[in-house]
Tab-separated table of C-alpha atoms in Angstrom:
chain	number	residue	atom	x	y	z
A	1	UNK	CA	-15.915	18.357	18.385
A	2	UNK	CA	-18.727	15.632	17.985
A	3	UNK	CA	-17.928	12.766	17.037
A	4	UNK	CA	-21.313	12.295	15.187
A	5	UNK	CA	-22.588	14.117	12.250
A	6	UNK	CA	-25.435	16.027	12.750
A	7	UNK	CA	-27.111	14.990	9.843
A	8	UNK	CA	-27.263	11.606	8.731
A	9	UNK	CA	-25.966	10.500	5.417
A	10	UNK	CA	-27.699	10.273	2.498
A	11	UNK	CA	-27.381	7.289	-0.244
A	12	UNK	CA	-26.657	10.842	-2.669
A	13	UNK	CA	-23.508	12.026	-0.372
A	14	UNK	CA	-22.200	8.499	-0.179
A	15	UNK	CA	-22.263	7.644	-3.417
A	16	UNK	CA	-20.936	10.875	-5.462
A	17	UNK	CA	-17.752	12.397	-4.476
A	18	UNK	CA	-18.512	15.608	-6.184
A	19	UNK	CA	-16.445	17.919	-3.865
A	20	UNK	CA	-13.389	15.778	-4.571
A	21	UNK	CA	-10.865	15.879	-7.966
A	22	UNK	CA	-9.499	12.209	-9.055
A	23	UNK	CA	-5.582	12.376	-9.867
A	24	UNK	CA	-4.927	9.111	-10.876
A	25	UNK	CA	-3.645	5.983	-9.352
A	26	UNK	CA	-0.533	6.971	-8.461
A	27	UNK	CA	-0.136	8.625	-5.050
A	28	UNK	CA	2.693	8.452	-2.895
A	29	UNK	CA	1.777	8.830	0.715
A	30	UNK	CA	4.514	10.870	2.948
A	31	UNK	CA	7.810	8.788	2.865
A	32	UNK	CA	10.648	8.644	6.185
A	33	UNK	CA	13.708	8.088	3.927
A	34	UNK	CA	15.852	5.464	4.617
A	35	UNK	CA	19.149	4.105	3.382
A	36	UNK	CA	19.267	0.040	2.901
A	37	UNK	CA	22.591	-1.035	3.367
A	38	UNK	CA	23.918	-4.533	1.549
A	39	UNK	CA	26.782	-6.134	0.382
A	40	UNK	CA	26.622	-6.850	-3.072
A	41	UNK	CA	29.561	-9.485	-4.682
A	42	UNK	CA	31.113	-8.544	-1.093
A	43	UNK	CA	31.475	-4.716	-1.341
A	44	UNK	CA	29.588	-2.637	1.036
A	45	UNK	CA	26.233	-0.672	-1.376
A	46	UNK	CA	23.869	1.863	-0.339
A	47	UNK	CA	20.381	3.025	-1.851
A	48	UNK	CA	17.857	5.614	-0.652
A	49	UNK	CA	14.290	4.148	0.151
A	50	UNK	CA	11.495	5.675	0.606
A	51	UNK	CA	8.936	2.548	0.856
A	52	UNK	CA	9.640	1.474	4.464
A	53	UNK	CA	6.995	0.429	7.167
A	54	UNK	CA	7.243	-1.778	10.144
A	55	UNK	CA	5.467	-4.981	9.066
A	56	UNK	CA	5.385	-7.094	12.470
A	57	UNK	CA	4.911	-6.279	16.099
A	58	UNK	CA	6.981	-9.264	17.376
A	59	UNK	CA	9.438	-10.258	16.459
A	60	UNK	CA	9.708	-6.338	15.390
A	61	UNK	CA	10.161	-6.856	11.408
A	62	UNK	CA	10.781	-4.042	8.700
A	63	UNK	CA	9.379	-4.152	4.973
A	64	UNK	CA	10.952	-2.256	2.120
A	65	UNK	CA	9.453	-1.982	-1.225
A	66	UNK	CA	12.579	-2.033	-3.817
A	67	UNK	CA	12.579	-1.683	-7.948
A	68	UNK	CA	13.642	-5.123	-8.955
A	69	UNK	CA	16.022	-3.551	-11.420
A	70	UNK	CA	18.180	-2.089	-8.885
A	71	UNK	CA	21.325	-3.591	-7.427
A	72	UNK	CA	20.097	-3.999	-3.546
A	73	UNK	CA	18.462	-6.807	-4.450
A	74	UNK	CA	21.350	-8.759	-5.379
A	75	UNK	CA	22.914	-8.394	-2.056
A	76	UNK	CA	19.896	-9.124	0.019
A	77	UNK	CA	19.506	-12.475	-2.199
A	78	UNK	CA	22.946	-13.370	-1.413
A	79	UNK	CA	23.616	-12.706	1.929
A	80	UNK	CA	19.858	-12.955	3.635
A	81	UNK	CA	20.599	-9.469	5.427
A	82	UNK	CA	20.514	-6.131	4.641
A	83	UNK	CA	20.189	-3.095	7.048
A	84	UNK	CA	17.905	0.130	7.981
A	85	UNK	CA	19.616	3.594	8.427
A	86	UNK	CA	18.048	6.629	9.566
A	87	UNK	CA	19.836	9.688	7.916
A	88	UNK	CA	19.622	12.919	9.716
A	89	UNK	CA	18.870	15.956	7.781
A	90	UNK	CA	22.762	16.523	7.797
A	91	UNK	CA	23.169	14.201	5.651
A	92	UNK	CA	20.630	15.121	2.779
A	93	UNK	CA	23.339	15.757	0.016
A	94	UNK	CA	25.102	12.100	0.659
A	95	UNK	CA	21.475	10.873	1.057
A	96	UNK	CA	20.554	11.909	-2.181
A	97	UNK	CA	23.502	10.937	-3.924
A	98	UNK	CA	22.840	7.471	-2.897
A	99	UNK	CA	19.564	7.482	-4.488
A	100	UNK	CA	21.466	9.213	-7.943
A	101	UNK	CA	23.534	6.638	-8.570
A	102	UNK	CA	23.785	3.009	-8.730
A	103	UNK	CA	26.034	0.541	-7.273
A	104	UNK	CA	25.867	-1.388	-10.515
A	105	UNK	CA	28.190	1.458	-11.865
A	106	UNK	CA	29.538	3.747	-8.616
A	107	UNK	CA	31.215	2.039	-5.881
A	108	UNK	CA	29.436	3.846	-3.054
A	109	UNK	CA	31.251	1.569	0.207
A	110	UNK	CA	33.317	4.945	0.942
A	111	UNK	CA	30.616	7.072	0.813
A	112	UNK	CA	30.087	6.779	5.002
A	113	UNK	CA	32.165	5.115	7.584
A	114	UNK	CA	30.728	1.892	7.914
A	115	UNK	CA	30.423	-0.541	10.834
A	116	UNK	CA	28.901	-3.980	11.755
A	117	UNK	CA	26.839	-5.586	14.286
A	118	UNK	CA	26.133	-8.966	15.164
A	119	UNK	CA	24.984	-10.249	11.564
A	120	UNK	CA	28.540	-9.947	9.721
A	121	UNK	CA	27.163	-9.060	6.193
A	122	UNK	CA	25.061	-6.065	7.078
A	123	UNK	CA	26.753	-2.843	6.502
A	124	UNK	CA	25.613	-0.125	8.956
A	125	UNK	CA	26.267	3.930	8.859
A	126	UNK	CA	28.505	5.567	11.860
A	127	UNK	CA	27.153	8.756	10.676
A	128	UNK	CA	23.371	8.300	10.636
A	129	UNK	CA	21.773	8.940	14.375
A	130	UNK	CA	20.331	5.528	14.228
A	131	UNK	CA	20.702	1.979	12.062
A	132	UNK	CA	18.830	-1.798	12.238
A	133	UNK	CA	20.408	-4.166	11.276
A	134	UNK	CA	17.960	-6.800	9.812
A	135	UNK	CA	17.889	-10.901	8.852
A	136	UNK	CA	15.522	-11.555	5.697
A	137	UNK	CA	12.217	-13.150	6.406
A	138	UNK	CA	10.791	-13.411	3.216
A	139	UNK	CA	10.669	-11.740	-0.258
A	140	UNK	CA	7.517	-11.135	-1.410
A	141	UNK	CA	7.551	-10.778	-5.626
A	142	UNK	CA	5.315	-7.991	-6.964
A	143	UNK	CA	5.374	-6.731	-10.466
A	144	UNK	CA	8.196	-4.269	-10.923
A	145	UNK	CA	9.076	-4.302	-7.038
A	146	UNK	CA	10.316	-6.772	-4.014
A	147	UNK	CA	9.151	-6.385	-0.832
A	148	UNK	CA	11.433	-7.669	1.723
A	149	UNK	CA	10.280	-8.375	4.774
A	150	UNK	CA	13.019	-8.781	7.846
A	151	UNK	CA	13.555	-9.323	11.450
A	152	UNK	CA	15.087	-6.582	13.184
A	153	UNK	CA	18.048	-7.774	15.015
A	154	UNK	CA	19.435	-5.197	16.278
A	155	UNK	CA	19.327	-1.208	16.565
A	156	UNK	CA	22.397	0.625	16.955
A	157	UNK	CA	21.851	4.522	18.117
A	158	UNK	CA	24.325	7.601	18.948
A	159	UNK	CA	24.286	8.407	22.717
A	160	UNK	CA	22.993	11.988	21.813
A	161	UNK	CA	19.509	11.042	20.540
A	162	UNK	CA	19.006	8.063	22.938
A	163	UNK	CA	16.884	9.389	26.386
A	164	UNK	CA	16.169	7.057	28.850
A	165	UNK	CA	16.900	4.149	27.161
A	166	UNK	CA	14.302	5.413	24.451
A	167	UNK	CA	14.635	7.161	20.956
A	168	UNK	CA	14.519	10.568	20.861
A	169	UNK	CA	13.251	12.102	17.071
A	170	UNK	CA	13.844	15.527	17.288
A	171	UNK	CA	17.695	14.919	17.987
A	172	UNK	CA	17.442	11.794	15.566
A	173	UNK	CA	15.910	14.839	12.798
A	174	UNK	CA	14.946	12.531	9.776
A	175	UNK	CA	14.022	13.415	6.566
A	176	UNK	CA	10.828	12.931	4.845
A	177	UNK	CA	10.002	12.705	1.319
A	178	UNK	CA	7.118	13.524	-0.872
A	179	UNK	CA	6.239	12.635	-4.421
A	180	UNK	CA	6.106	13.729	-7.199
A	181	UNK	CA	7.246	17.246	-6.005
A	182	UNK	CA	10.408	15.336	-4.863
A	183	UNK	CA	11.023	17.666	-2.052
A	184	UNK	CA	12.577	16.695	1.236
A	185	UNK	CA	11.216	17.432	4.465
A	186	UNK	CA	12.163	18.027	7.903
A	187	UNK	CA	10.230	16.837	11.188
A	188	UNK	CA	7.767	19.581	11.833
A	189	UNK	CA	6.066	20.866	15.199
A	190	UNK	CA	4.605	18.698	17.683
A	191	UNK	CA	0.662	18.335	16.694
A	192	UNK	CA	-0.763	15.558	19.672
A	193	UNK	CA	0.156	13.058	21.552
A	194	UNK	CA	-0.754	9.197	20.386
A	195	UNK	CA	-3.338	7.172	22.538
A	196	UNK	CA	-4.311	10.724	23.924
A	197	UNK	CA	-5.807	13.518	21.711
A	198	UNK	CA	-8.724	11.089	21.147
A	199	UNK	CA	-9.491	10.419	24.764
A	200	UNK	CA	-12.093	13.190	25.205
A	201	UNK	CA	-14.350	11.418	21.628
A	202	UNK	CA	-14.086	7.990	23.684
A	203	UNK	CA	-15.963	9.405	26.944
A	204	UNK	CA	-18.626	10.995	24.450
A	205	UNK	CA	-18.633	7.551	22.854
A	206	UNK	CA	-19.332	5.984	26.047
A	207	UNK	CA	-21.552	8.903	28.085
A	208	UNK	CA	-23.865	9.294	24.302
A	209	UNK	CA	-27.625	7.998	25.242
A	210	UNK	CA	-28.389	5.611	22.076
A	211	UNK	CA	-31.443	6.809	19.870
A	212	UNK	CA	-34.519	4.703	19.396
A	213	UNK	CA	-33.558	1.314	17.835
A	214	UNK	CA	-29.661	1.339	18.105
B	1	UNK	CA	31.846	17.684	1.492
B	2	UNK	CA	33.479	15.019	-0.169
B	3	UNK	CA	32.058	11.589	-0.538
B	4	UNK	CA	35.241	9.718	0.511
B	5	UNK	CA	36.321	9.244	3.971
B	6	UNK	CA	39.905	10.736	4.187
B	7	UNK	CA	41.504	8.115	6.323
B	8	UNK	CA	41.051	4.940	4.924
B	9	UNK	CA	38.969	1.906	7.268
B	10	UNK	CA	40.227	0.010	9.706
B	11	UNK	CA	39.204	-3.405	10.374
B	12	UNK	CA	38.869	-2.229	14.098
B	13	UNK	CA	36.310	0.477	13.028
B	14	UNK	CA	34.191	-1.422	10.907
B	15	UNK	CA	33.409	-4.351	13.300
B	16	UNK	CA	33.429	-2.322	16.645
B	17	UNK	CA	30.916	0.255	16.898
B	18	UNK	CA	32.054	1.528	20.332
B	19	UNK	CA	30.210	4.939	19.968
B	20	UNK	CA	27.003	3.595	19.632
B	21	UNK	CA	24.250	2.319	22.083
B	22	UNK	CA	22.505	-0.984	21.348
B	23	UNK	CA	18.260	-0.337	22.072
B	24	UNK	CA	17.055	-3.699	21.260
B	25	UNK	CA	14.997	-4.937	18.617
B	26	UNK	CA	12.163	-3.391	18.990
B	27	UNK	CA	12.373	0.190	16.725
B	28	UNK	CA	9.975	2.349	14.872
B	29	UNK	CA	10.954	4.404	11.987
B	30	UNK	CA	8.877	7.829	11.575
B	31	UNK	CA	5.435	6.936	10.692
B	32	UNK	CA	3.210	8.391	8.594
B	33	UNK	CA	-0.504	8.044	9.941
B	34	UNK	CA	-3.364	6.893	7.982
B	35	UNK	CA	-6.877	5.888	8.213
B	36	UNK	CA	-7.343	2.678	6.738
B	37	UNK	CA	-11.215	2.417	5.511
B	38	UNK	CA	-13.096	-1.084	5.610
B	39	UNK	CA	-16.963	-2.563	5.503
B	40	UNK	CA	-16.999	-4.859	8.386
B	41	UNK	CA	-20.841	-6.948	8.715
B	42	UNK	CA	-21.427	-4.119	6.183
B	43	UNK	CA	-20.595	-1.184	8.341
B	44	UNK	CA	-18.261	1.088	7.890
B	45	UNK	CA	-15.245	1.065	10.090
B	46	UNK	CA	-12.045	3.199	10.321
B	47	UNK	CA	-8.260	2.354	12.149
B	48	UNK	CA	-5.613	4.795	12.646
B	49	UNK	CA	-2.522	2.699	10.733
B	50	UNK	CA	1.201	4.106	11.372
B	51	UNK	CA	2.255	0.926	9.042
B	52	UNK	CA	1.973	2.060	5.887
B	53	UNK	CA	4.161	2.470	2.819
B	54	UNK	CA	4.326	2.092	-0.946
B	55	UNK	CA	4.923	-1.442	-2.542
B	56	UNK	CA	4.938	-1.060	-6.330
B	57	UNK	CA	5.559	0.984	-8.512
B	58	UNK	CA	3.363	-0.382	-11.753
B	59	UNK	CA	0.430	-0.697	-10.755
B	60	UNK	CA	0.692	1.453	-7.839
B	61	UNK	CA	0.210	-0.407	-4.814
B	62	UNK	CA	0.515	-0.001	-1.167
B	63	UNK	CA	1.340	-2.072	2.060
B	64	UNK	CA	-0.482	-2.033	5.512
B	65	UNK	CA	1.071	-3.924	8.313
B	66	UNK	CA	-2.102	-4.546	10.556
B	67	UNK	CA	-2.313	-6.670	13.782
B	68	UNK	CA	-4.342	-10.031	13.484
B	69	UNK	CA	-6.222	-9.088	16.281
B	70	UNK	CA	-7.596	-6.249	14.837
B	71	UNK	CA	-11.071	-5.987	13.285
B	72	UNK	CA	-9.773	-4.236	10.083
B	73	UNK	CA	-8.504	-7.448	8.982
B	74	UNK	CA	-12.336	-9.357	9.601
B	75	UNK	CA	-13.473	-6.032	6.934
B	76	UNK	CA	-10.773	-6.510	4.050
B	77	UNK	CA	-11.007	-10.699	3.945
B	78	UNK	CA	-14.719	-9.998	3.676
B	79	UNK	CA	-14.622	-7.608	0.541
B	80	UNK	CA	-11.414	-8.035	-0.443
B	81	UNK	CA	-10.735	-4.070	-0.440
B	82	UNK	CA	-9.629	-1.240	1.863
B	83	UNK	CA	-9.117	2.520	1.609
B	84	UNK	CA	-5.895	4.681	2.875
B	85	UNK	CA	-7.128	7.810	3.729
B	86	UNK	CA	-4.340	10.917	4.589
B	87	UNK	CA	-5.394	12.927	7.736
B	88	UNK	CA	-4.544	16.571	8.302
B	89	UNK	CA	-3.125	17.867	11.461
B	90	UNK	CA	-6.886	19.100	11.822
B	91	UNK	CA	-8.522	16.066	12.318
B	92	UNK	CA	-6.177	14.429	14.402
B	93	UNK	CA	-8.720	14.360	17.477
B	94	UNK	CA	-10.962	12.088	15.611
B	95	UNK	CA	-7.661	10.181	14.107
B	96	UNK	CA	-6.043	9.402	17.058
B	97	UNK	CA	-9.655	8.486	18.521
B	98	UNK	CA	-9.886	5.553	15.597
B	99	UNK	CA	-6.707	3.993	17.011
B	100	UNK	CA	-8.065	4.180	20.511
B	101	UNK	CA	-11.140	1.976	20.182
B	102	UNK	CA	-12.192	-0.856	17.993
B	103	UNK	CA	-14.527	-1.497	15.883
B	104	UNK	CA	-15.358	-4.696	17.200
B	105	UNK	CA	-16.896	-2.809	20.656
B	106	UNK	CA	-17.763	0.724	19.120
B	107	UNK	CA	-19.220	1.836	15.912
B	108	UNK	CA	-17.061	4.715	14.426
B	109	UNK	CA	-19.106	4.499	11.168
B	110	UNK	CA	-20.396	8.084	11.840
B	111	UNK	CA	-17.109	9.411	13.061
B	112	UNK	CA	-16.519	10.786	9.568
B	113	UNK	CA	-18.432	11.648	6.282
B	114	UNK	CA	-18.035	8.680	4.100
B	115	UNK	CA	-17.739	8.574	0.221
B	116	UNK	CA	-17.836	5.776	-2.177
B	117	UNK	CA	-15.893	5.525	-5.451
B	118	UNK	CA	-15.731	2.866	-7.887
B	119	UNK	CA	-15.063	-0.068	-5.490
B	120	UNK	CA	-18.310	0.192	-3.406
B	121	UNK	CA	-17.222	-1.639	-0.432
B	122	UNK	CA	-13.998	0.784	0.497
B	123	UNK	CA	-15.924	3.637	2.746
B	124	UNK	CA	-13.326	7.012	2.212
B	125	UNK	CA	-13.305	9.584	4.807
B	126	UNK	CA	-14.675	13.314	3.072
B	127	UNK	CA	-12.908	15.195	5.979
B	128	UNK	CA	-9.192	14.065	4.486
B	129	UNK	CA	-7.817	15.630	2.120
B	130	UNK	CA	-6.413	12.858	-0.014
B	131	UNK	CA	-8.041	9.025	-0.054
B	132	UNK	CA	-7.062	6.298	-2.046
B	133	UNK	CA	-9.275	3.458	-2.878
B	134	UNK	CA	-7.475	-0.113	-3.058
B	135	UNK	CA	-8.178	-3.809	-4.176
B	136	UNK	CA	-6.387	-6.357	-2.265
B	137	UNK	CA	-3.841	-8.110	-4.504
B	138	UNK	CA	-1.593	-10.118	-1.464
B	139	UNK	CA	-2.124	-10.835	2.276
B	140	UNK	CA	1.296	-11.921	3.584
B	141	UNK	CA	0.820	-13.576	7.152
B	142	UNK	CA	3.068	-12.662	9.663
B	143	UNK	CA	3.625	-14.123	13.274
B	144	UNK	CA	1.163	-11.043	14.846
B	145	UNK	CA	0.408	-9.553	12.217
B	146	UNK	CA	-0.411	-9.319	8.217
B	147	UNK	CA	0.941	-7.572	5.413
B	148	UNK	CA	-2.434	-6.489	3.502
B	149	UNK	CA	-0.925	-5.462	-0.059
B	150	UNK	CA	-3.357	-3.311	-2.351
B	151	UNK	CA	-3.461	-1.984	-5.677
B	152	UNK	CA	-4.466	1.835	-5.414
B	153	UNK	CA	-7.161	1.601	-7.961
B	154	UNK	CA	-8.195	5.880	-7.590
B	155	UNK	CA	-6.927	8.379	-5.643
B	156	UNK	CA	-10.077	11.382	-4.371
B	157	UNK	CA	-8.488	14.559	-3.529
B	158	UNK	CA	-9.855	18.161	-2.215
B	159	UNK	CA	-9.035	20.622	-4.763
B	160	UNK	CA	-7.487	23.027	-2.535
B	161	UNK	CA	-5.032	20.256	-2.168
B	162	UNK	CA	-3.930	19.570	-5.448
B	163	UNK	CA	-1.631	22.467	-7.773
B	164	UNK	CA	-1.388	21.329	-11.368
B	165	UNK	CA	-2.831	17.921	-10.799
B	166	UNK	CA	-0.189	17.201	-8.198
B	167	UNK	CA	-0.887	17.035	-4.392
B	168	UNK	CA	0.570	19.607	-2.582
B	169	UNK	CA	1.828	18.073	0.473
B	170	UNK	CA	2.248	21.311	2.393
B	171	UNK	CA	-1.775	22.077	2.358
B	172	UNK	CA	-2.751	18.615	3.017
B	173	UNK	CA	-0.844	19.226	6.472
B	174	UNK	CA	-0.256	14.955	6.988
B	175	UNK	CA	0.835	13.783	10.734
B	176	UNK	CA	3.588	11.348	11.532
B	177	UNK	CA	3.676	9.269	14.662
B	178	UNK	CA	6.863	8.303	16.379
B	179	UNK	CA	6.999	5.482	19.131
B	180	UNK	CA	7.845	4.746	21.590
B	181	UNK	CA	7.428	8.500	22.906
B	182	UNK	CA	4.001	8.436	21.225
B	183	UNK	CA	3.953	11.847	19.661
B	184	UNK	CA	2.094	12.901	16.174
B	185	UNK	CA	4.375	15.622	14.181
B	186	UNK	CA	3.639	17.790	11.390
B	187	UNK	CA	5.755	17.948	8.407
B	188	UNK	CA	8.498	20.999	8.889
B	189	UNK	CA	10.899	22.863	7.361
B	190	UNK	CA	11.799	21.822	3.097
B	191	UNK	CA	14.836	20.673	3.603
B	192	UNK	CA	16.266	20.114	0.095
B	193	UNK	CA	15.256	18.433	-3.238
B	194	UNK	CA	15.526	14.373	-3.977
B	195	UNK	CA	17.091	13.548	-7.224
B	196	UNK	CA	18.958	16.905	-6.980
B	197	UNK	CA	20.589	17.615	-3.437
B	198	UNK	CA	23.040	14.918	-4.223
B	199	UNK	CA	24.196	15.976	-7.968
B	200	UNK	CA	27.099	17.706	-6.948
B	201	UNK	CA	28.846	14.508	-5.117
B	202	UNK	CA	28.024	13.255	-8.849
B	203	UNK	CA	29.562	15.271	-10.013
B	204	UNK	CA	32.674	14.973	-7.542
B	205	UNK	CA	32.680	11.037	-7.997
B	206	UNK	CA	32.935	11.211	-11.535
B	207	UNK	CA	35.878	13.472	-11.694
B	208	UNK	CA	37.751	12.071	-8.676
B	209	UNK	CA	41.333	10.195	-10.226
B	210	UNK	CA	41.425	6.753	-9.506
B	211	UNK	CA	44.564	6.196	-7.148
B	212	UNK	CA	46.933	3.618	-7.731
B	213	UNK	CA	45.678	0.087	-7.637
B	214	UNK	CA	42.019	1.131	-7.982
């Protein structure tokens, strides 16, 4: 693999995607499902997220993107915490439930055994492999969603998918989901390994002779 | 399964989570990778971004958690736009090589085939199957890094990619990264259906008889 083209653009190839089909605005990139855990007016609450990303290196924080007309909210405006499960493919069916129904109407705090860490108001799941619990940095508004941003303060993992000190995914096995085909997926087959496949592009980079007038 | 826990909680097991392993702070959920598109000086420039999710609903936008010490950054406060472009498993050679070296010391904008839409300033990778073309809306400063939040204003896709009008997640073959073992996956086994796996515990939740006192 080069990591040149062979033949140099043209202002014609740039300029008109005519190999590619538009399909609207809204695309949903692969999603690691998570469930946010809260207490709302003191009860323990659920939800299924799928807009999740780390948002800082350090301190390590955690952004979720939630519908302002769900009842999460509530509890992360009242308490300043909320918390970051990782379900395990096991538990697609209570997963998914949490995403079916709201805690505005279905008392979901028996749903999973629940235990806390150091912040007392931030439910976490015994049953999922892995769980942060997180302190609210900020709340950024957007138009039909919130995205809060917090610091994680703690991670609390099973023994069986922690090696070396370190997380290990297979054993973890979280779900992914994709929209709008709404299916769930599984962690596939190793493809690479990160700051490595690209290695052999950087010594071309650096061995290439520049052309006249680079 | 049933959605209540059979023995009822104990303080003892909610506040002491005895069976679980503490791993600091510092904890990545599954990532999905992306090639985040941006004019820097006017040249096109490309970074491998495992920070990535959906922020909005209406209008669709998304959020990119990028170091300030990046160059990205320099690109998107200069033209106020970006592009998310989804990698295949193919390409992740040249994907994992645009998260190896900057921008600031190498020139990667002949790595790929770049497209313009209707911004003209956010470069889009040809070689991915799916890229989306964003205007800045929010940068939310963190302590290292920012919070770049964009309005997806089209989305280009190959047509063997999209069934119906939908993307079809399964041919566009996207990689996930997980730290800190550093290892890109491919998406595996379809594991069950959102909005659906969890209808029976509906189901089960509203027919359940409220015991006494509840």
């Amino acid at each position: 693999m080069d990591i040149c083209q062979d033949t140099p653009h043209s202002a014609e190839s740039e300029e008109k995607p005519m190999d590619k089909i538009q399909i609207g605005q809204n695309f949903f990139i692969p999603m690691p499902v998570v469930l946010v855990g809260t207490q709302v007016n003191g009860k323990d609450n659920f939800m299924t997220v799928g807009w999740c990303a780390r948002a800082n290196a350090n301190p390590p924080m955690i952004a979720c993107g939630i519908g302002n007309h769900h009842y999460t909210p509530k509890g992360i405006a009242e308490t300043k915490t909320f918390s970051v499960n990782i379900p395990s493919s096991a538990l697609l069916e209570k997963t998914d439930y949490c995403g079916l129904v709201s805690g505005e109407k279905t008392d979901k705090s028996h749903v999973f055994d629940v235990f806390y860490g150091s912040l007392k108001t931030a439910p976490m799941i015994r049953e999922c492999p892995v769980s942060l619990e997180c302190r609210l940095v900020q709340a950024v508004p957007l138009p039909t969603n919130t995205l809060f941003i917090g610091e994680i303060t703690g991670v609390y993992a099973d023994g069986r998918v922690v090696k070396d000190g370190k997380p290990d995914f297979p054993a973890i096995d979280p779900v992914f989901l994709t929209m709008p085909d709404n299916r769930y997926w599984r962690l596939g087959e190793h493809a690479g390994d990160a700051w490595s496949a690209g290695k052999d592009l950087v010594q071309q980079s650096q061995k290439r002779i520049p052309k006249d007038g680079e």
